[in-house]
PDB file of N, CA, C and O in Angstrom:
ATOM      1  N   MET A  15       0.825  -1.182   0.000  1.00  0.00           N
ATOM      2  CA  MET A  15       0.000   0.000   0.000  1.00  0.00           C
ATOM      3  C   MET A  15       0.877   1.257   0.000  1.00  0.00           C
ATOM      4  O   MET A  15       1.865   1.328   0.697  1.00  0.00           O
ATOM      5  N   LEU A  16       0.440   2.222  -0.733  1.00  0.00           N
ATOM      6  CA  LEU A  16       1.191   3.463  -0.786  1.00  0.00           C
ATOM      7  C   LEU A  16       1.026   4.284   0.490  1.00  0.00           C
ATOM      8  O   LEU A  16       1.912   5.019   0.870  1.00  0.00           O
ATOM      9  N   GLY A  17      -0.102   4.189   1.155  1.00  0.00           N
ATOM     10  CA  GLY A  17      -0.356   4.989   2.342  1.00  0.00           C
ATOM     11  C   GLY A  17       0.487   4.591   3.538  1.00  0.00           C
ATOM     12  O   GLY A  17       0.709   5.375   4.441  1.00  0.00           O
ATOM     13  N   ARG A  18       0.992   3.369   3.560  1.00  0.00           N
ATOM     14  CA  ARG A  18       1.756   2.907   4.712  1.00  0.00           C
ATOM     15  C   ARG A  18       3.259   2.921   4.472  1.00  0.00           C
ATOM     16  O   ARG A  18       4.020   2.529   5.343  1.00  0.00           O
ATOM     17  N   ARG A  19       3.636   3.342   3.304  1.00  0.00           N
ATOM     18  CA  ARG A  19       5.056   3.388   2.993  1.00  0.00           C
ATOM     19  C   ARG A  19       5.706   4.566   3.701  1.00  0.00           C
ATOM     20  O   ARG A  19       5.155   5.650   3.769  1.00  0.00           O
ATOM     21  N   ARG A  20       6.882   4.366   4.237  1.00  0.00           N
ATOM     22  CA  ARG A  20       7.592   5.427   4.959  1.00  0.00           C
ATOM     23  C   ARG A  20       8.166   6.430   3.972  1.00  0.00           C
ATOM     24  O   ARG A  20       8.683   6.071   2.924  1.00  0.00           O
ATOM     25  N   CYS A  21       8.101   7.647   4.347  1.00  0.00           N
ATOM     26  CA  CYS A  21       8.655   8.713   3.529  1.00  0.00           C
ATOM     27  C   CYS A  21      10.102   8.934   3.940  1.00  0.00           C
ATOM     28  O   CYS A  21      10.412   9.085   5.116  1.00  0.00           O
ATOM     29  N   ARG A  22      10.986   8.958   2.976  1.00  0.00           N
ATOM     30  CA  ARG A  22      12.409   9.124   3.266  1.00  0.00           C
ATOM     31  C   ARG A  22      12.844  10.581   3.167  1.00  0.00           C
ATOM     32  O   ARG A  22      14.004  10.885   3.365  1.00  0.00           O
ATOM     33  N   ARG A  23      11.948  11.442   2.850  1.00  0.00           N
ATOM     34  CA  ARG A  23      12.299  12.851   2.708  1.00  0.00           C
ATOM     35  C   ARG A  23      11.975  13.608   3.995  1.00  0.00           C
ATOM     36  O   ARG A  23      11.093  13.255   4.740  1.00  0.00           O
ATOM     37  N   SER A  24      12.686  14.674   4.160  1.00  0.00           N
ATOM     38  CA  SER A  24      12.417  15.522   5.318  1.00  0.00           C
ATOM     39  C   SER A  24      11.197  16.397   5.015  1.00  0.00           C
ATOM     40  O   SER A  24      10.867  16.642   3.860  1.00  0.00           O
ATOM     41  N   PRO A  25      10.535  16.907   6.042  1.00  0.00           N
ATOM     42  CA  PRO A  25       9.353  17.742   5.800  1.00  0.00           C
ATOM     43  C   PRO A  25       9.703  19.161   5.349  1.00  0.00           C
ATOM     44  O   PRO A  25       8.814  19.955   5.083  1.00  0.00           O
ATOM     45  N   GLY A  26      10.979  19.474   5.243  1.00  0.00           N
ATOM     46  CA  GLY A  26      11.404  20.827   4.853  1.00  0.00           C
ATOM     47  C   GLY A  26      10.823  21.326   3.545  1.00  0.00           C
ATOM     48  O   GLY A  26      10.287  22.439   3.495  1.00  0.00           O
ATOM     49  N   PRO A  27      10.923  20.565   2.446  1.00  0.00           N
ATOM     50  CA  PRO A  27      10.363  21.056   1.176  1.00  0.00           C
ATOM     51  C   PRO A  27       8.850  21.285   1.241  1.00  0.00           C
ATOM     52  O   PRO A  27       8.351  22.256   0.679  1.00  0.00           O
ATOM     53  N   LEU A  28       8.135  20.425   1.948  1.00  0.00           N
ATOM     54  CA  LEU A  28       6.695  20.597   2.079  1.00  0.00           C
ATOM     55  C   LEU A  28       6.360  21.860   2.867  1.00  0.00           C
ATOM     56  O   LEU A  28       5.453  22.613   2.511  1.00  0.00           O
ATOM     57  N   VAL A  29       7.113  22.139   3.902  1.00  0.00           N
ATOM     58  CA  VAL A  29       6.906  23.353   4.694  1.00  0.00           C
ATOM     59  C   VAL A  29       7.206  24.583   3.852  1.00  0.00           C
ATOM     60  O   VAL A  29       6.473  25.579   3.890  1.00  0.00           O
ATOM     61  N   ARG A  30       8.261  24.527   3.052  1.00  0.00           N
ATOM     62  CA  ARG A  30       8.626  25.659   2.190  1.00  0.00           C
ATOM     63  C   ARG A  30       7.514  25.951   1.181  1.00  0.00           C
ATOM     64  O   ARG A  30       7.133  27.098   0.967  1.00  0.00           O
ATOM     65  N   ILE A  31       6.952  24.901   0.586  1.00  0.00           N
ATOM     66  CA  ILE A  31       5.866  25.072  -0.377  1.00  0.00           C
ATOM     67  C   ILE A  31       4.629  25.651   0.307  1.00  0.00           C
ATOM     68  O   ILE A  31       3.954  26.517  -0.242  1.00  0.00           O
ATOM     69  N   ALA A  32       4.338  25.181   1.510  1.00  0.00           N
ATOM     70  CA  ALA A  32       3.186  25.715   2.246  1.00  0.00           C
ATOM     71  C   ALA A  32       3.374  27.197   2.553  1.00  0.00           C
ATOM     72  O   ALA A  32       2.425  27.978   2.462  1.00  0.00           O
ATOM     73  N   LYS A  33       4.586  27.600   2.890  1.00  0.00           N
ATOM     74  CA  LYS A  33       4.851  29.015   3.172  1.00  0.00           C
ATOM     75  C   LYS A  33       4.736  29.854   1.902  1.00  0.00           C
ATOM     76  O   LYS A  33       4.254  30.984   1.951  1.00  0.00           O
ATOM     77  N   ILE A  34       5.187  29.318   0.780  1.00  0.00           N
ATOM     78  CA  ILE A  34       5.069  30.039  -0.487  1.00  0.00           C
ATOM     79  C   ILE A  34       3.595  30.241  -0.830  1.00  0.00           C
ATOM     80  O   ILE A  34       3.190  31.316  -1.260  1.00  0.00           O
ATOM     81  N   ARG A  35       2.775  29.215  -0.613  1.00  0.00           N
ATOM     82  CA  ARG A  35       1.347  29.327  -0.899  1.00  0.00           C
ATOM     83  C   ARG A  35       0.716  30.406  -0.023  1.00  0.00           C
ATOM     84  O   ARG A  35      -0.090  31.209  -0.485  1.00  0.00           O
ATOM     85  N   TRP A  36       1.087  30.441   1.259  1.00  0.00           N
ATOM     86  CA  TRP A  36       0.557  31.466   2.151  1.00  0.00           C
ATOM     87  C   TRP A  36       0.953  32.851   1.669  1.00  0.00           C
ATOM     88  O   TRP A  36       0.151  33.776   1.683  1.00  0.00           O
ATOM     89  N   ARG A  37       2.198  33.010   1.245  1.00  0.00           N
ATOM     90  CA  ARG A  37       2.678  34.308   0.761  1.00  0.00           C
ATOM     91  C   ARG A  37       1.891  34.754  -0.470  1.00  0.00           C
ATOM     92  O   ARG A  37       1.524  35.926  -0.603  1.00  0.00           O
ATOM     93  N   ILE A  38       1.629  33.841  -1.389  1.00  0.00           N
ATOM     94  CA  ILE A  38       0.879  34.172  -2.600  1.00  0.00           C
ATOM     95  C   ILE A  38      -0.537  34.594  -2.245  1.00  0.00           C
ATOM     96  O   ILE A  38      -1.056  35.593  -2.758  1.00  0.00           O
ATOM     97  N   GLU A  39      -1.190  33.852  -1.353  1.00  0.00           N
ATOM     98  CA  GLU A  39      -2.546  34.206  -0.944  1.00  0.00           C
ATOM     99  C   GLU A  39      -2.571  35.559  -0.232  1.00  0.00           C
ATOM    100  O   GLU A  39      -3.483  36.364  -0.441  1.00  0.00           O
ATOM    101  N   HIS A  40      -1.584  35.820   0.596  1.00  0.00           N
ATOM    102  CA  HIS A  40      -1.510  37.103   1.301  1.00  0.00           C
ATOM    103  C   HIS A  40      -1.321  38.253   0.314  1.00  0.00           C
ATOM    104  O   HIS A  40      -1.992  39.287   0.417  1.00  0.00           O
ATOM    105  N   ASP A  41      -0.425  38.105  -0.641  1.00  0.00           N
ATOM    106  CA  ASP A  41      -0.184  39.153  -1.630  1.00  0.00           C
ATOM    107  C   ASP A  41      -1.418  39.392  -2.495  1.00  0.00           C
ATOM    108  O   ASP A  41      -1.748  40.535  -2.810  1.00  0.00           O
ATOM    109  N   TYR A  42      -2.107  38.324  -2.875  1.00  0.00           N
ATOM    110  CA  TYR A  42      -3.312  38.465  -3.692  1.00  0.00           C
ATOM    111  C   TYR A  42      -4.398  39.214  -2.916  1.00  0.00           C
ATOM    112  O   TYR A  42      -5.073  40.094  -3.457  1.00  0.00           O
ATOM    113  N   ARG A  43      -4.546  38.894  -1.640  1.00  0.00           N
ATOM    114  CA  ARG A  43      -5.518  39.602  -0.793  1.00  0.00           C
ATOM    115  C   ARG A  43      -5.152  41.089  -0.689  1.00  0.00           C
ATOM    116  O   ARG A  43      -6.017  41.953  -0.753  1.00  0.00           O
ATOM    117  N   GLU A  44      -3.854  41.372  -0.551  1.00  0.00           N
ATOM    118  CA  GLU A  44      -3.404  42.763  -0.489  1.00  0.00           C
ATOM    119  C   GLU A  44      -3.663  43.485  -1.813  1.00  0.00           C
ATOM    120  O   GLU A  44      -4.078  44.646  -1.823  1.00  0.00           O
ATOM    121  N   LEU A  45      -3.442  42.804  -2.936  1.00  0.00           N
ATOM    122  CA  LEU A  45      -3.715  43.404  -4.237  1.00  0.00           C
ATOM    123  C   LEU A  45      -5.191  43.741  -4.386  1.00  0.00           C
ATOM    124  O   LEU A  45      -5.552  44.793  -4.906  1.00  0.00           O
ATOM    125  N   LYS A  46      -6.057  42.850  -3.926  1.00  0.00           N
ATOM    126  CA  LYS A  46      -7.493  43.073  -4.070  1.00  0.00           C
ATOM    127  C   LYS A  46      -8.010  44.132  -3.115  1.00  0.00           C
ATOM    128  O   LYS A  46      -8.712  45.057  -3.526  1.00  0.00           O
ATOM    129  N   THR A  47      -7.696  44.011  -1.839  1.00  0.00           N
ATOM    130  CA  THR A  47      -8.304  44.899  -0.848  1.00  0.00           C
ATOM    131  C   THR A  47      -7.541  46.214  -0.696  1.00  0.00           C
ATOM    132  O   THR A  47      -8.153  47.275  -0.650  1.00  0.00           O
ATOM    133  N   GLY A  48      -6.241  46.159  -0.601  1.00  0.00           N
ATOM    134  CA  GLY A  48      -5.466  47.359  -0.322  1.00  0.00           C
ATOM    135  C   GLY A  48      -5.147  48.196  -1.535  1.00  0.00           C
ATOM    136  O   GLY A  48      -5.046  49.428  -1.441  1.00  0.00           O
ATOM    137  N   LEU A  49      -4.993  47.573  -2.679  1.00  0.00           N
ATOM    138  CA  LEU A  49      -4.552  48.312  -3.864  1.00  0.00           C
ATOM    139  C   LEU A  49      -5.616  48.416  -4.952  1.00  0.00           C
ATOM    140  O   LEU A  49      -5.391  49.049  -5.974  1.00  0.00           O
ATOM    141  N   GLY A  50      -6.766  47.797  -4.764  1.00  0.00           N
ATOM    142  CA  GLY A  50      -7.892  47.991  -5.671  1.00  0.00           C
ATOM    143  C   GLY A  50      -7.909  47.151  -6.919  1.00  0.00           C
ATOM    144  O   GLY A  50      -8.484  47.566  -7.930  1.00  0.00           O
ATOM    145  N   LEU A  51      -7.333  45.976  -6.895  1.00  0.00           N
ATOM    146  CA  LEU A  51      -7.377  45.124  -8.087  1.00  0.00           C
ATOM    147  C   LEU A  51      -8.814  44.764  -8.457  1.00  0.00           C
ATOM    148  O   LEU A  51      -9.145  44.653  -9.625  1.00  0.00           O
ATOM    149  N   ASP A  52      -9.677  44.638  -7.456  1.00  0.00           N
ATOM    150  CA  ASP A  52     -11.063  44.258  -7.736  1.00  0.00           C
ATOM    151  C   ASP A  52     -11.979  45.449  -7.989  1.00  0.00           C
ATOM    152  O   ASP A  52     -13.181  45.287  -8.125  1.00  0.00           O
ATOM    153  N   HIS A  53     -11.447  46.673  -8.125  1.00  0.00           N
ATOM    154  CA  HIS A  53     -12.263  47.857  -8.337  1.00  0.00           C
ATOM    155  C   HIS A  53     -12.497  48.168  -9.803  1.00  0.00           C
ATOM    156  O   HIS A  53     -13.204  49.122 -10.110  1.00  0.00           O
ATOM    157  N   PHE A  54     -11.923  47.409 -10.697  1.00  0.00           N
ATOM    158  CA  PHE A  54     -12.067  47.705 -12.124  1.00  0.00           C
ATOM    159  C   PHE A  54     -13.479  47.358 -12.588  1.00  0.00           C
ATOM    160  O   PHE A  54     -13.985  46.272 -12.345  1.00  0.00           O
ATOM    161  N   GLU A  55     -14.133  48.319 -13.256  1.00  0.00           N
ATOM    162  CA  GLU A  55     -15.481  48.093 -13.760  1.00  0.00           C
ATOM    163  C   GLU A  55     -15.570  48.348 -15.267  1.00  0.00           C
ATOM    164  O   GLU A  55     -16.653  48.575 -15.787  1.00  0.00           O
ATOM    165  N   GLY A  56     -14.466  48.328 -15.944  1.00  0.00           N
ATOM    166  CA  GLY A  56     -14.455  48.574 -17.381  1.00  0.00           C
ATOM    167  C   GLY A  56     -14.907  47.363 -18.168  1.00  0.00           C
ATOM    168  O   GLY A  56     -15.227  46.306 -17.618  1.00  0.00           O
ATOM    169  N   ARG A  57     -14.908  47.513 -19.472  1.00  0.00           N
ATOM    170  CA  ARG A  57     -15.409  46.443 -20.330  1.00  0.00           C
ATOM    171  C   ARG A  57     -14.393  45.901 -21.322  1.00  0.00           C
ATOM    172  O   ARG A  57     -14.635  44.902 -21.951  1.00  0.00           O
ATOM    173  N   THR A  58     -13.266  46.565 -21.441  1.00  0.00           N
ATOM    174  CA  THR A  58     -12.304  46.108 -22.446  1.00  0.00           C
ATOM    175  C   THR A  58     -11.141  45.387 -21.776  1.00  0.00           C
ATOM    176  O   THR A  58     -10.797  45.642 -20.620  1.00  0.00           O
ATOM    177  N   TRP A  59     -10.552  44.488 -22.534  1.00  0.00           N
ATOM    178  CA  TRP A  59      -9.389  43.767 -22.030  1.00  0.00           C
ATOM    179  C   TRP A  59      -8.226  44.722 -21.847  1.00  0.00           C
ATOM    180  O   TRP A  59      -7.487  44.630 -20.873  1.00  0.00           O
ATOM    181  N   LEU A  60      -8.083  45.674 -22.757  1.00  0.00           N
ATOM    182  CA  LEU A  60      -6.981  46.627 -22.664  1.00  0.00           C
ATOM    183  C   LEU A  60      -7.096  47.476 -21.393  1.00  0.00           C
ATOM    184  O   LEU A  60      -6.107  47.709 -20.699  1.00  0.00           O
ATOM    185  N   GLY A  61      -8.304  47.910 -21.066  1.00  0.00           N
ATOM    186  CA  GLY A  61      -8.503  48.678 -19.849  1.00  0.00           C
ATOM    187  C   GLY A  61      -8.178  47.867 -18.605  1.00  0.00           C
ATOM    188  O   GLY A  61      -7.549  48.359 -17.665  1.00  0.00           O
ATOM    189  N   TRP A  62      -8.623  46.609 -18.588  1.00  0.00           N
ATOM    190  CA  TRP A  62      -8.305  45.740 -17.448  1.00  0.00           C
ATOM    191  C   TRP A  62      -6.800  45.513 -17.358  1.00  0.00           C
ATOM    192  O   TRP A  62      -6.232  45.513 -16.276  1.00  0.00           O
ATOM    193  N   HIS A  63      -6.157  45.339 -18.491  1.00  0.00           N
ATOM    194  CA  HIS A  63      -4.722  45.114 -18.515  1.00  0.00           C
ATOM    195  C   HIS A  63      -3.982  46.329 -17.954  1.00  0.00           C
ATOM    196  O   HIS A  63      -3.041  46.178 -17.169  1.00  0.00           O
ATOM    197  N   HIS A  64      -4.386  47.525 -18.328  1.00  0.00           N
ATOM    198  CA  HIS A  64      -3.765  48.740 -17.786  1.00  0.00           C
ATOM    199  C   HIS A  64      -3.981  48.829 -16.278  1.00  0.00           C
ATOM    200  O   HIS A  64      -3.049  49.144 -15.532  1.00  0.00           O
ATOM    201  N   HIS A  65      -5.194  48.537 -15.831  1.00  0.00           N
ATOM    202  CA  HIS A  65      -5.506  48.593 -14.405  1.00  0.00           C
ATOM    203  C   HIS A  65      -4.658  47.583 -13.629  1.00  0.00           C
ATOM    204  O   HIS A  65      -4.057  47.913 -12.605  1.00  0.00           O
ATOM    205  N   ALA A  66      -4.600  46.337 -14.107  1.00  0.00           N
ATOM    206  CA  ALA A  66      -3.821  45.295 -13.425  1.00  0.00           C
ATOM    207  C   ALA A  66      -2.333  45.640 -13.427  1.00  0.00           C
ATOM    208  O   ALA A  66      -1.634  45.380 -12.442  1.00  0.00           O
ATOM    209  N   THR A  67      -1.841  46.248 -14.499  1.00  0.00           N
ATOM    210  CA  THR A  67      -0.433  46.637 -14.561  1.00  0.00           C
ATOM    211  C   THR A  67      -0.114  47.713 -13.526  1.00  0.00           C
ATOM    212  O   THR A  67       0.898  47.632 -12.824  1.00  0.00           O
ATOM    213  N   LEU A  68      -0.986  48.706 -13.399  1.00  0.00           N
ATOM    214  CA  LEU A  68      -0.755  49.765 -12.417  1.00  0.00           C
ATOM    215  C   LEU A  68      -0.849  49.243 -10.984  1.00  0.00           C
ATOM    216  O   LEU A  68      -0.064  49.634 -10.121  1.00  0.00           O
ATOM    217  N   VAL A  69      -1.789  48.353 -10.725  1.00  0.00           N
ATOM    218  CA  VAL A  69      -1.910  47.765  -9.386  1.00  0.00           C
ATOM    219  C   VAL A  69      -0.667  46.936  -9.068  1.00  0.00           C
ATOM    220  O   VAL A  69      -0.139  46.999  -7.957  1.00  0.00           O
ATOM    221  N   THR A  70      -0.165  46.198 -10.038  1.00  0.00           N
ATOM    222  CA  THR A  70       1.041  45.395  -9.828  1.00  0.00           C
ATOM    223  C   THR A  70       2.256  46.297  -9.583  1.00  0.00           C
ATOM    224  O   THR A  70       3.093  45.999  -8.723  1.00  0.00           O
ATOM    225  N   ALA A  71       2.351  47.400 -10.306  1.00  0.00           N
ATOM    226  CA  ALA A  71       3.457  48.336 -10.083  1.00  0.00           C
ATOM    227  C   ALA A  71       3.364  48.959  -8.687  1.00  0.00           C
ATOM    228  O   ALA A  71       4.383  49.127  -8.010  1.00  0.00           O
ATOM    229  N   ALA A  72       2.152  49.280  -8.241  1.00  0.00           N
ATOM    230  CA  ALA A  72       1.972  49.817  -6.889  1.00  0.00           C
ATOM    231  C   ALA A  72       2.367  48.780  -5.847  1.00  0.00           C
ATOM    232  O   ALA A  72       2.993  49.109  -4.831  1.00  0.00           O
ATOM    233  N   HIS A  73       2.026  47.527  -6.095  1.00  0.00           N
ATOM    234  CA  HIS A  73       2.405  46.459  -5.159  1.00  0.00           C
ATOM    235  C   HIS A  73       3.916  46.299  -5.106  1.00  0.00           C
ATOM    236  O   HIS A  73       4.492  46.123  -4.029  1.00  0.00           O
ATOM    237  N   LEU A  74       4.587  46.399  -6.238  1.00  0.00           N
ATOM    238  CA  LEU A  74       6.046  46.334  -6.270  1.00  0.00           C
ATOM    239  C   LEU A  74       6.650  47.487  -5.475  1.00  0.00           C
ATOM    240  O   LEU A  74       7.586  47.290  -4.692  1.00  0.00           O
ATOM    241  N   PHE A  75       6.108  48.685  -5.639  1.00  0.00           N
ATOM    242  CA  PHE A  75       6.600  49.851  -4.917  1.00  0.00           C
ATOM    243  C   PHE A  75       6.432  49.677  -3.403  1.00  0.00           C
ATOM    244  O   PHE A  75       7.375  49.914  -2.627  1.00  0.00           O
ATOM    245  N   ILE A  76       5.267  49.243  -2.976  1.00  0.00           N
ATOM    246  CA  ILE A  76       5.013  49.054  -1.548  1.00  0.00           C
ATOM    247  C   ILE A  76       5.901  47.952  -0.981  1.00  0.00           C
ATOM    248  O   ILE A  76       6.454  48.090   0.118  1.00  0.00           O
ATOM    249  N   THR A  77       6.059  46.869  -1.707  1.00  0.00           N
ATOM    250  CA  THR A  77       6.911  45.773  -1.236  1.00  0.00           C
ATOM    251  C   THR A  77       8.360  46.222  -1.137  1.00  0.00           C
ATOM    252  O   THR A  77       9.053  45.894  -0.177  1.00  0.00           O
ATOM    253  N   THR A  78       8.829  46.999  -2.109  1.00  0.00           N
ATOM    254  CA  THR A  78      10.200  47.507  -2.068  1.00  0.00           C
ATOM    255  C   THR A  78      10.402  48.427  -0.873  1.00  0.00           C
ATOM    256  O   THR A  78      11.413  48.329  -0.171  1.00  0.00           O
ATOM    257  N   LEU A  79       9.441  49.299  -0.617  1.00  0.00           N
ATOM    258  CA  LEU A  79       9.532  50.161   0.561  1.00  0.00           C
ATOM    259  C   LEU A  79       9.559  49.341   1.846  1.00  0.00           C
ATOM    260  O   LEU A  79      10.329  49.628   2.763  1.00  0.00           O
ATOM    261  N   ARG A  80       8.718  48.346   1.910  1.00  0.00           N
ATOM    262  CA  ARG A  80       8.642  47.512   3.101  1.00  0.00           C
ATOM    263  C   ARG A  80       9.958  46.782   3.357  1.00  0.00           C
ATOM    264  O   ARG A  80      10.371  46.602   4.506  1.00  0.00           O
ATOM    265  N   LEU A  81      10.626  46.364   2.308  1.00  0.00           N
ATOM    266  CA  LEU A  81      11.868  45.605   2.474  1.00  0.00           C
ATOM    267  C   LEU A  81      13.080  46.506   2.720  1.00  0.00           C
ATOM    268  O   LEU A  81      14.021  46.100   3.398  1.00  0.00           O
ATOM    269  N   THR A  82      13.069  47.706   2.159  1.00  0.00           N
ATOM    270  CA  THR A  82      14.245  48.572   2.294  1.00  0.00           C
ATOM    271  C   THR A  82      14.159  49.530   3.475  1.00  0.00           C
ATOM    272  O   THR A  82      15.181  49.994   3.953  1.00  0.00           O
ATOM    273  N   ARG A  83      12.966  49.833   3.933  1.00  0.00           N
ATOM    274  CA  ARG A  83      12.786  50.754   5.057  1.00  0.00           C
ATOM    275  C   ARG A  83      11.893  50.125   6.114  1.00  0.00           C
ATOM    276  O   ARG A  83      10.708  50.449   6.214  1.00  0.00           O
ATOM    277  N   PRO A  84      12.425  49.222   6.883  1.00  0.00           N
ATOM    278  CA  PRO A  84      11.601  48.600   7.928  1.00  0.00           C
ATOM    279  C   PRO A  84      11.173  49.643   8.961  1.00  0.00           C
ATOM    280  O   PRO A  84      11.841  50.650   9.166  1.00  0.00           O
ATOM    281  N   LYS A  85      10.039  49.375   9.586  1.00  0.00           N
ATOM    282  CA  LYS A  85       9.529  50.283  10.616  1.00  0.00           C
ATOM    283  C   LYS A  85      10.455  50.345  11.802  1.00  0.00           C
ATOM    284  O   LYS A  85      11.090  49.362  12.160  1.00  0.00           O
ATOM    285  N   ALA A  86      10.510  51.495  12.407  1.00  0.00           N
ATOM    286  CA  ALA A  86      11.288  51.665  13.628  1.00  0.00           C
ATOM    287  C   ALA A  86      10.551  50.954  14.774  1.00  0.00           C
ATOM    288  O   ALA A  86       9.322  50.857  14.746  1.00  0.00           O
ATOM    289  N   PRO A  87      11.264  50.461  15.773  1.00  0.00           N
ATOM    290  CA  PRO A  87      10.581  49.822  16.897  1.00  0.00           C
ATOM    291  C   PRO A  87       9.628  50.792  17.579  1.00  0.00           C
ATOM    292  O   PRO A  87       9.968  51.945  17.846  1.00  0.00           O
ATOM    293  N   GLY A  88       8.418  50.334  17.807  1.00  0.00           N
ATOM    294  CA  GLY A  88       7.404  51.150  18.460  1.00  0.00           C
ATOM    295  C   GLY A  88       6.609  52.028  17.503  1.00  0.00           C
ATOM    296  O   GLY A  88       5.684  52.696  17.923  1.00  0.00           O
ATOM    297  N   ALA A  89       6.951  52.004  16.219  1.00  0.00           N
ATOM    298  CA  ALA A  89       6.195  52.824  15.253  1.00  0.00           C
ATOM    299  C   ALA A  89       4.897  52.113  14.897  1.00  0.00           C
ATOM    300  O   ALA A  89       4.833  50.906  14.784  1.00  0.00           O
ATOM    301  N   ALA A  90       3.864  52.886  14.652  1.00  0.00           N
ATOM    302  CA  ALA A  90       2.558  52.311  14.350  1.00  0.00           C
ATOM    303  C   ALA A  90       2.415  52.018  12.881  1.00  0.00           C
ATOM    304  O   ALA A  90       2.972  52.526  12.030  1.00  0.00           O
TER     305      ALA A  90
END
């Protein structure tokens, strides 16, 4: 049976994949709620593409700021 066979691998790769999935879900939620990815009400693909591109650029900017300028201790 496959279910009773011992796994010879460490749980490290599985944990890494689970963390990557969490990061993707968190970023997608931030894109939708914080940056307005879900606010587009246009009808053309080109308009949606422009909107998604600008939201992605804003997300890149915010992520870069977050990584290069961490908050000071005690800052809100």
